[in-house]
Amino acid sequence: MRNKGTEMPFTGELLKEDRDGNFKCKVCGSTLFTSDSKFDSGTGWPSFDQAVVGSIEEIVDDRHGMTRTEVVCAKCKSHLGHLFNDGPTATGNRYCINSVCWGFDEKNQ
Ligand SMILES: [Zn+2]
């Protein structure tokens, strides 16, 4: 638990979570995704095709010479992961959530 570096693929705890239920921000308890929207993207990270309305904020991040959309908790601003628009389902959205950061925000607010 001391290694707080980047999460390796296929190691996230949430990836193994196949039961029905809600995925919550562990910092503030806000419900962010439901198991209905979870799918196996093949990337090794937990992926969702839609978030609970109003539960997240999307922030355009172009700091690294490429434009990505960062996903943060709308309530407590914890970093959750990134949103891509190449999803395989009807929404076209693919929320790639880093379960190490899930509800665990190392950044000072
Ligand atoms: Zn939160």
mmCIF file of C-alpha atoms and ligand atoms in Angstrom:
data_model
loop_
_atom_site.group_PDB
_atom_site.id
_atom_site.type_symbol
_atom_site.label_atom_id
_atom_site.label_comp_id
_atom_site.label_asym_id
_atom_site.label_seq_id
_atom_site.Cartn_x
_atom_site.Cartn_y
_atom_site.Cartn_z
ATOM 1 C CA MET A 1 0.000 0.000 0.000
ATOM 2 C CA ARG A 2 3.003 2.296 0.154
ATOM 3 C CA ASN A 3 3.431 2.386 -3.599
ATOM 4 C CA LYS A 4 1.315 5.284 -4.774
ATOM 5 C CA GLY A 5 2.546 5.326 -8.337
ATOM 6 C CA THR A 6 0.541 4.733 -11.462
ATOM 7 C CA GLU A 7 -1.793 1.838 -11.293
ATOM 8 C CA MET A 8 -0.817 -1.064 -13.489
ATOM 9 C CA PRO A 9 -3.474 -2.543 -15.782
ATOM 10 C CA PHE A 10 -5.466 -5.487 -14.495
ATOM 11 C CA THR A 11 -4.595 -4.787 -10.877
ATOM 12 C CA GLY A 12 -7.407 -2.439 -9.843
ATOM 13 C CA GLU A 13 -9.712 -3.748 -7.188
ATOM 14 C CA LEU A 14 -12.792 -2.419 -8.940
ATOM 15 C CA LEU A 15 -11.975 -4.384 -12.067
ATOM 16 C CA LYS A 16 -12.948 -7.547 -10.248
ATOM 17 C CA GLU A 17 -16.163 -6.059 -8.993
ATOM 18 C CA ASP A 18 -18.892 -7.776 -11.002
ATOM 19 C CA ARG A 19 -21.703 -7.538 -8.509
ATOM 20 C CA ASP A 20 -24.621 -5.188 -9.000
ATOM 21 C CA GLY A 21 -24.350 -1.953 -7.119
ATOM 22 C CA ASN A 22 -23.153 1.597 -7.109
ATOM 23 C CA PHE A 23 -19.612 2.756 -7.398
ATOM 24 C CA LYS A 24 -19.053 5.588 -4.967
ATOM 25 C CA CYS A 25 -16.454 8.208 -4.352
ATOM 26 C CA LYS A 26 -14.677 7.022 -1.223
ATOM 27 C CA VAL A 27 -13.788 10.582 -0.260
ATOM 28 C CA CYS A 28 -17.285 12.039 -0.104
ATOM 29 C CA GLY A 29 -19.572 9.048 -0.683
ATOM 30 C CA SER A 30 -21.193 10.461 -3.808
ATOM 31 C CA THR A 31 -22.523 7.801 -6.186
ATOM 32 C CA LEU A 32 -20.651 8.187 -9.468
ATOM 33 C CA PHE A 33 -21.417 5.130 -11.560
ATOM 34 C CA THR A 34 -23.758 2.170 -11.415
ATOM 35 C CA SER A 35 -22.871 -1.377 -12.360
ATOM 36 C CA ASP A 36 -25.331 -1.113 -15.266
ATOM 37 C CA SER A 37 -22.943 1.156 -17.106
ATOM 38 C CA LYS A 38 -19.785 -0.853 -16.405
ATOM 39 C CA PHE A 39 -18.288 -2.771 -19.282
ATOM 40 C CA ASP A 40 -15.106 -4.621 -20.094
ATOM 41 C CA SER A 41 -13.095 -2.331 -22.334
ATOM 42 C CA GLY A 42 -10.207 -4.740 -22.604
ATOM 43 C CA THR A 43 -7.849 -2.043 -21.382
ATOM 44 C CA GLY A 44 -7.452 -3.479 -17.920
ATOM 45 C CA TRP A 45 -9.054 -0.504 -16.250
ATOM 46 C CA PRO A 46 -12.631 -0.323 -15.021
ATOM 47 C CA SER A 47 -14.695 1.369 -17.720
ATOM 48 C CA PHE A 48 -18.158 2.870 -17.769
ATOM 49 C CA ASP A 49 -20.230 4.235 -20.632
ATOM 50 C CA GLN A 50 -22.126 6.783 -18.581
ATOM 51 C CA ALA A 51 -21.945 8.460 -15.215
ATOM 52 C CA VAL A 52 -24.721 9.265 -12.778
ATOM 53 C CA VAL A 53 -26.103 12.633 -13.898
ATOM 54 C CA GLY A 54 -24.462 15.490 -12.045
ATOM 55 C CA SER A 55 -22.037 13.291 -10.166
ATOM 56 C CA ILE A 56 -18.934 14.131 -12.137
ATOM 57 C CA GLU A 57 -17.291 17.084 -13.826
ATOM 58 C CA GLU A 58 -15.383 16.893 -17.072
ATOM 59 C CA ILE A 59 -12.326 19.114 -17.388
ATOM 60 C CA VAL A 60 -10.408 19.528 -20.632
ATOM 61 C CA ASP A 61 -6.762 18.778 -19.944
ATOM 62 C CA ASP A 62 -4.261 19.807 -22.598
ATOM 63 C CA ARG A 63 -1.245 20.210 -20.372
ATOM 64 C CA HIS A 64 0.716 17.353 -21.874
ATOM 65 C CA GLY A 65 0.581 18.391 -25.510
ATOM 66 C CA MET A 66 -2.559 16.413 -26.162
ATOM 67 C CA THR A 67 -6.140 17.067 -25.281
ATOM 68 C CA ARG A 68 -7.776 14.724 -22.857
ATOM 69 C CA THR A 69 -10.875 15.076 -20.760
ATOM 70 C CA GLU A 70 -10.221 14.651 -17.084
ATOM 71 C CA VAL A 71 -13.030 13.297 -14.939
ATOM 72 C CA VAL A 72 -13.365 14.528 -11.371
ATOM 73 C CA CYS A 73 -15.957 14.084 -8.653
ATOM 74 C CA ALA A 74 -18.434 16.982 -8.877
ATOM 75 C CA LYS A 75 -18.691 17.172 -5.107
ATOM 76 C CA CYS A 76 -15.156 16.943 -3.798
ATOM 77 C CA LYS A 77 -13.114 17.337 -7.011
ATOM 78 C CA SER A 78 -11.195 14.125 -6.547
ATOM 79 C CA HIS A 79 -9.451 12.974 -9.705
ATOM 80 C CA LEU A 80 -11.123 9.839 -11.019
ATOM 81 C CA GLY A 81 -9.754 9.171 -14.470
ATOM 82 C CA HIS A 82 -10.328 10.247 -18.042
ATOM 83 C CA LEU A 83 -13.172 10.271 -20.551
ATOM 84 C CA PHE A 84 -12.670 9.061 -24.105
ATOM 85 C CA ASN A 85 -15.152 9.190 -26.940
ATOM 86 C CA ASP A 86 -14.400 5.829 -28.502
ATOM 87 C CA GLY A 87 -16.756 3.770 -26.390
ATOM 88 C CA PRO A 88 -18.369 0.691 -27.919
ATOM 89 C CA THR A 89 -21.886 1.394 -26.669
ATOM 90 C CA ALA A 90 -24.639 3.759 -27.781
ATOM 91 C CA THR A 91 -23.356 6.674 -25.706
ATOM 92 C CA GLY A 92 -19.940 6.574 -27.398
ATOM 93 C CA ASN A 93 -18.440 7.437 -24.049
ATOM 94 C CA ARG A 94 -15.736 5.474 -22.314
ATOM 95 C CA TYR A 95 -14.972 6.575 -18.783
ATOM 96 C CA CYS A 96 -11.610 5.080 -17.899
ATOM 97 C CA ILE A 97 -11.437 5.124 -14.143
ATOM 98 C CA ASN A 98 -8.261 4.555 -12.199
ATOM 99 C CA SER A 99 -9.381 2.583 -9.190
ATOM 100 C CA VAL A 100 -6.248 3.453 -7.215
ATOM 101 C CA CYS A 101 -7.359 7.074 -7.338
ATOM 102 C CA TRP A 102 -10.960 6.164 -6.849
ATOM 103 C CA GLY A 103 -12.046 8.213 -3.904
ATOM 104 C CA PHE A 104 -8.428 8.593 -2.871
ATOM 105 C CA ASP A 105 -7.134 12.045 -3.595
ATOM 106 C CA GLU A 106 -3.493 12.698 -2.815
ATOM 107 C CA LYS A 107 -3.679 16.261 -4.029
ATOM 108 C CA ASN A 108 -4.320 18.959 -1.469
ATOM 109 C CA GLN A 109 -7.437 20.918 -2.211
HETATM 110 ZN ZN ZN B 1 -16.140 12.862 -4.141
#
